[in-house]
Amino acid sequence: MTSNQEDKIISEFLESIGPWRDFVVIGGGIALFIYKLYLTDPKLKNPPVGTRDIDSLIPRKIPEISEKNIHSYLQEIAGLTPDTPDTNFAHEY
């Protein structure tokens, strides 16, 4: 995967989470790609490598900034669906 493709994936993810993007932290293996894209010297012979899935870390309570909760927003507005049938990735607390 090229740097342009990686950058596009990250940008699309941030766009897809809409008004919550200021409250979501990207973690897991994709964080190393972000580090590679934006924080390291491209001439490095051994750039950081990670997995290509995106783990998003969301606080238990986030401000009410939309009529929809993040689960509904991701499904209806961004067209995303959970990978597994039993996943409800945004419980109401």
Short mmCIF file of N, CA and C in Angstrom, two decimals:
data_model
loop_
_atom_site.label_atom_id
_atom_site.label_comp_id
_atom_site.label_asym_id
_atom_site.label_seq_id
_atom_site.Cartn_x
_atom_site.Cartn_y
_atom_site.Cartn_z
N MET A 1 0.85 -1.17 0.00
CA MET A 1 0.00 0.00 0.00
C MET A 1 0.90 1.24 0.00
N THR A 2 0.58 2.20 -0.84
CA THR A 2 1.40 3.41 -0.93
C THR A 2 1.00 4.41 0.15
N SER A 3 1.86 5.40 0.36
CA SER A 3 1.57 6.45 1.34
C SER A 3 0.29 7.19 0.98
N ASN A 4 0.06 7.42 -0.32
CA ASN A 4 -1.16 8.10 -0.75
C ASN A 4 -2.41 7.29 -0.40
N GLN A 5 -2.34 5.98 -0.57
CA GLN A 5 -3.48 5.12 -0.23
C GLN A 5 -3.72 5.13 1.28
N GLU A 6 -2.63 5.05 2.05
CA GLU A 6 -2.75 5.07 3.51
C GLU A 6 -3.35 6.40 3.97
N ASP A 7 -2.87 7.50 3.39
CA ASP A 7 -3.37 8.83 3.74
C ASP A 7 -4.86 8.93 3.42
N LYS A 8 -5.27 8.37 2.27
CA LYS A 8 -6.68 8.41 1.86
C LYS A 8 -7.56 7.64 2.85
N ILE A 9 -7.11 6.48 3.29
CA ILE A 9 -7.87 5.67 4.25
C ILE A 9 -8.06 6.43 5.55
N ILE A 10 -6.99 7.02 6.05
CA ILE A 10 -7.07 7.78 7.31
C ILE A 10 -7.98 8.98 7.15
N SER A 11 -7.85 9.70 6.05
CA SER A 11 -8.69 10.88 5.80
C SER A 11 -10.16 10.50 5.71
N GLU A 12 -10.46 9.41 5.00
CA GLU A 12 -11.85 8.96 4.86
C GLU A 12 -12.43 8.54 6.21
N PHE A 13 -11.61 7.89 7.03
CA PHE A 13 -12.09 7.50 8.35
C PHE A 13 -12.43 8.73 9.18
N LEU A 14 -11.53 9.71 9.20
CA LEU A 14 -11.77 10.92 9.99
C LEU A 14 -13.00 11.67 9.48
N GLU A 15 -13.19 11.68 8.18
CA GLU A 15 -14.38 12.32 7.61
C GLU A 15 -15.64 11.55 7.98
N SER A 16 -15.55 10.22 8.00
CA SER A 16 -16.73 9.39 8.26
C SER A 16 -17.27 9.53 9.68
N ILE A 17 -16.44 9.91 10.63
CA ILE A 17 -16.92 10.02 12.01
C ILE A 17 -17.50 11.39 12.31
N GLY A 18 -17.56 12.22 11.29
CA GLY A 18 -18.29 13.48 11.37
C GLY A 18 -17.96 14.35 12.57
N PRO A 19 -19.00 14.81 13.27
CA PRO A 19 -18.79 15.77 14.34
C PRO A 19 -18.05 15.20 15.55
N TRP A 20 -17.83 13.90 15.59
CA TRP A 20 -17.13 13.29 16.73
C TRP A 20 -15.63 13.21 16.52
N ARG A 21 -15.12 13.65 15.38
CA ARG A 21 -13.69 13.48 15.09
C ARG A 21 -12.78 14.14 16.12
N ASP A 22 -13.25 15.17 16.81
CA ASP A 22 -12.43 15.82 17.84
C ASP A 22 -12.37 15.01 19.13
N PHE A 23 -13.19 13.97 19.24
CA PHE A 23 -13.26 13.19 20.48
C PHE A 23 -12.74 11.77 20.31
N VAL A 24 -12.33 11.40 19.11
CA VAL A 24 -11.88 10.05 18.82
C VAL A 24 -10.36 10.03 18.69
N VAL A 25 -9.74 9.04 19.33
CA VAL A 25 -8.29 8.84 19.21
C VAL A 25 -8.08 7.60 18.36
N ILE A 26 -7.21 7.70 17.39
CA ILE A 26 -6.90 6.53 16.55
C ILE A 26 -5.79 5.75 17.24
N GLY A 27 -6.03 4.46 17.45
CA GLY A 27 -5.04 3.63 18.13
C GLY A 27 -4.77 2.37 17.33
N GLY A 28 -4.04 1.46 17.93
CA GLY A 28 -3.73 0.19 17.30
C GLY A 28 -2.66 0.33 16.23
N GLY A 29 -2.61 -0.66 15.35
CA GLY A 29 -1.57 -0.71 14.33
C GLY A 29 -1.57 0.44 13.36
N ILE A 30 -2.75 1.00 13.05
CA ILE A 30 -2.81 2.10 12.09
C ILE A 30 -2.11 3.33 12.63
N ALA A 31 -2.00 3.45 13.96
CA ALA A 31 -1.30 4.60 14.55
C ALA A 31 0.15 4.66 14.06
N LEU A 32 0.76 3.50 13.84
CA LEU A 32 2.13 3.48 13.33
C LEU A 32 2.20 4.00 11.90
N PHE A 33 1.16 3.74 11.10
CA PHE A 33 1.13 4.29 9.75
C PHE A 33 1.00 5.81 9.79
N ILE A 34 0.18 6.31 10.71
CA ILE A 34 0.05 7.76 10.87
C ILE A 34 1.40 8.35 11.25
N TYR A 35 2.08 7.70 12.17
CA TYR A 35 3.42 8.14 12.58
C TYR A 35 4.35 8.16 11.37
N LYS A 36 4.31 7.08 10.57
CA LYS A 36 5.17 6.98 9.38
C LYS A 36 4.84 8.08 8.37
N LEU A 37 3.54 8.32 8.14
CA LEU A 37 3.13 9.30 7.12
C LEU A 37 3.48 10.73 7.50
N TYR A 38 3.31 11.06 8.77
CA TYR A 38 3.38 12.47 9.14
C TYR A 38 4.52 12.85 10.08
N LEU A 39 5.14 11.88 10.75
CA LEU A 39 6.10 12.24 11.80
C LEU A 39 7.50 11.69 11.61
N THR A 40 7.73 10.85 10.61
CA THR A 40 9.08 10.29 10.44
C THR A 40 9.73 10.81 9.16
N ASP A 41 11.01 10.62 9.10
CA ASP A 41 11.78 11.00 7.92
C ASP A 41 11.52 9.96 6.82
N PRO A 42 10.99 10.38 5.66
CA PRO A 42 10.67 9.40 4.61
C PRO A 42 11.90 8.66 4.08
N LYS A 43 13.09 9.14 4.38
CA LYS A 43 14.31 8.48 3.90
C LYS A 43 14.74 7.32 4.81
N LEU A 44 14.03 7.11 5.92
CA LEU A 44 14.38 6.02 6.82
C LEU A 44 14.33 4.69 6.09
N LYS A 45 15.31 3.86 6.33
CA LYS A 45 15.33 2.55 5.68
C LYS A 45 14.43 1.55 6.41
N ASN A 46 14.08 1.85 7.64
CA ASN A 46 13.28 0.95 8.46
C ASN A 46 12.09 1.69 9.07
N PRO A 47 11.11 2.10 8.26
CA PRO A 47 9.98 2.86 8.81
C PRO A 47 9.11 1.98 9.71
N PRO A 48 8.36 2.59 10.64
CA PRO A 48 7.47 1.80 11.49
C PRO A 48 6.41 1.09 10.65
N VAL A 49 6.04 -0.10 11.07
CA VAL A 49 5.03 -0.89 10.36
C VAL A 49 3.98 -1.34 11.36
N GLY A 50 2.72 -1.35 10.94
CA GLY A 50 1.65 -1.79 11.83
C GLY A 50 0.56 -2.46 11.02
N THR A 51 -0.48 -2.87 11.69
CA THR A 51 -1.62 -3.47 10.99
C THR A 51 -2.42 -2.37 10.31
N ARG A 52 -3.28 -2.75 9.39
CA ARG A 52 -4.03 -1.74 8.63
C ARG A 52 -5.48 -1.60 9.10
N ASP A 53 -5.80 -2.20 10.24
CA ASP A 53 -7.14 -1.96 10.78
C ASP A 53 -7.09 -0.69 11.63
N ILE A 54 -8.21 -0.03 11.76
CA ILE A 54 -8.26 1.20 12.54
C ILE A 54 -9.02 0.92 13.84
N ASP A 55 -8.32 1.07 14.95
CA ASP A 55 -8.96 0.98 16.25
C ASP A 55 -9.27 2.40 16.68
N SER A 56 -10.51 2.68 16.99
CA SER A 56 -10.87 4.02 17.44
C SER A 56 -11.22 3.97 18.91
N LEU A 57 -10.64 4.87 19.66
CA LEU A 57 -10.85 4.93 21.10
C LEU A 57 -11.75 6.12 21.38
N ILE A 58 -12.89 5.85 21.98
CA ILE A 58 -13.89 6.88 22.21
C ILE A 58 -14.19 6.92 23.71
N PRO A 59 -14.21 8.11 24.31
CA PRO A 59 -14.53 8.19 25.74
C PRO A 59 -15.94 7.68 26.02
N ARG A 60 -16.17 7.23 27.25
CA ARG A 60 -17.51 6.73 27.62
C ARG A 60 -18.58 7.79 27.42
N LYS A 61 -18.27 9.00 27.75
CA LYS A 61 -19.23 10.11 27.58
C LYS A 61 -18.64 11.10 26.59
N ILE A 62 -19.39 11.40 25.56
CA ILE A 62 -18.98 12.44 24.63
C ILE A 62 -20.09 13.47 24.56
N PRO A 63 -19.74 14.71 24.25
CA PRO A 63 -20.77 15.75 24.20
C PRO A 63 -21.86 15.41 23.19
N GLU A 64 -23.07 15.84 23.48
CA GLU A 64 -24.17 15.65 22.56
C GLU A 64 -24.04 16.71 21.47
N ILE A 65 -23.51 16.31 20.33
CA ILE A 65 -23.25 17.27 19.27
C ILE A 65 -24.05 16.97 18.01
N SER A 66 -24.92 15.99 18.09
CA SER A 66 -25.73 15.63 16.94
C SER A 66 -27.03 15.00 17.43
N GLU A 67 -28.07 15.07 16.62
CA GLU A 67 -29.32 14.40 16.96
C GLU A 67 -29.14 12.88 16.94
N LYS A 68 -28.20 12.41 16.15
CA LYS A 68 -27.93 10.97 16.04
C LYS A 68 -26.80 10.60 16.99
N ASN A 69 -26.81 9.35 17.50
CA ASN A 69 -25.64 8.90 18.24
C ASN A 69 -24.61 8.43 17.21
N ILE A 70 -23.40 8.19 17.67
CA ILE A 70 -22.32 7.86 16.72
C ILE A 70 -22.61 6.56 15.97
N HIS A 71 -23.27 5.60 16.62
CA HIS A 71 -23.61 4.33 15.97
C HIS A 71 -24.54 4.58 14.78
N SER A 72 -25.61 5.35 15.01
CA SER A 72 -26.55 5.66 13.92
C SER A 72 -25.88 6.46 12.82
N TYR A 73 -25.05 7.42 13.22
CA TYR A 73 -24.36 8.26 12.24
C TYR A 73 -23.49 7.40 11.32
N LEU A 74 -22.69 6.52 11.90
CA LEU A 74 -21.80 5.69 11.10
C LEU A 74 -22.57 4.79 10.15
N GLN A 75 -23.70 4.28 10.59
CA GLN A 75 -24.48 3.40 9.72
C GLN A 75 -25.27 4.17 8.67
N GLU A 76 -25.94 5.23 9.06
CA GLU A 76 -26.84 5.93 8.13
C GLU A 76 -26.13 6.96 7.26
N ILE A 77 -25.28 7.76 7.85
CA ILE A 77 -24.64 8.85 7.12
C ILE A 77 -23.40 8.36 6.38
N ALA A 78 -22.53 7.63 7.08
CA ALA A 78 -21.28 7.20 6.48
C ALA A 78 -21.40 5.86 5.76
N GLY A 79 -22.50 5.13 5.96
CA GLY A 79 -22.70 3.86 5.27
C GLY A 79 -21.85 2.73 5.79
N LEU A 80 -21.34 2.84 7.01
CA LEU A 80 -20.51 1.79 7.59
C LEU A 80 -21.36 0.81 8.37
N THR A 81 -20.95 -0.44 8.39
CA THR A 81 -21.65 -1.46 9.16
C THR A 81 -20.63 -2.23 9.99
N PRO A 82 -21.07 -2.80 11.12
CA PRO A 82 -20.16 -3.60 11.95
C PRO A 82 -19.67 -4.83 11.19
N ASP A 83 -18.47 -5.30 11.53
CA ASP A 83 -17.92 -6.51 10.92
C ASP A 83 -18.63 -7.77 11.40
N THR A 84 -19.10 -7.74 12.64
CA THR A 84 -19.75 -8.92 13.19
C THR A 84 -21.20 -8.59 13.51
N PRO A 85 -22.09 -9.57 13.38
CA PRO A 85 -23.52 -9.29 13.57
C PRO A 85 -23.89 -8.87 14.99
N ASP A 86 -23.09 -9.26 15.99
CA ASP A 86 -23.45 -8.93 17.37
C ASP A 86 -22.78 -7.65 17.87
N THR A 87 -22.15 -6.91 16.99
CA THR A 87 -21.44 -5.70 17.40
C THR A 87 -22.38 -4.50 17.40
N ASN A 88 -22.45 -3.85 18.52
CA ASN A 88 -23.11 -2.55 18.62
C ASN A 88 -22.03 -1.63 19.15
N PHE A 89 -21.32 -0.98 18.24
CA PHE A 89 -20.10 -0.27 18.63
C PHE A 89 -20.33 1.09 19.26
N ALA A 90 -21.53 1.43 19.63
CA ALA A 90 -21.76 2.70 20.32
C ALA A 90 -22.94 2.55 21.27
N HIS A 91 -22.71 1.96 22.38
CA HIS A 91 -23.77 1.80 23.38
C HIS A 91 -24.12 3.14 23.99
N GLU A 92 -25.36 3.31 24.35
CA GLU A 92 -25.79 4.51 25.08
C GLU A 92 -25.47 4.29 26.55
N TYR A 93 -24.81 5.24 27.17
CA TYR A 93 -24.52 5.16 28.61
C TYR A 93 -25.23 6.25 29.34
#
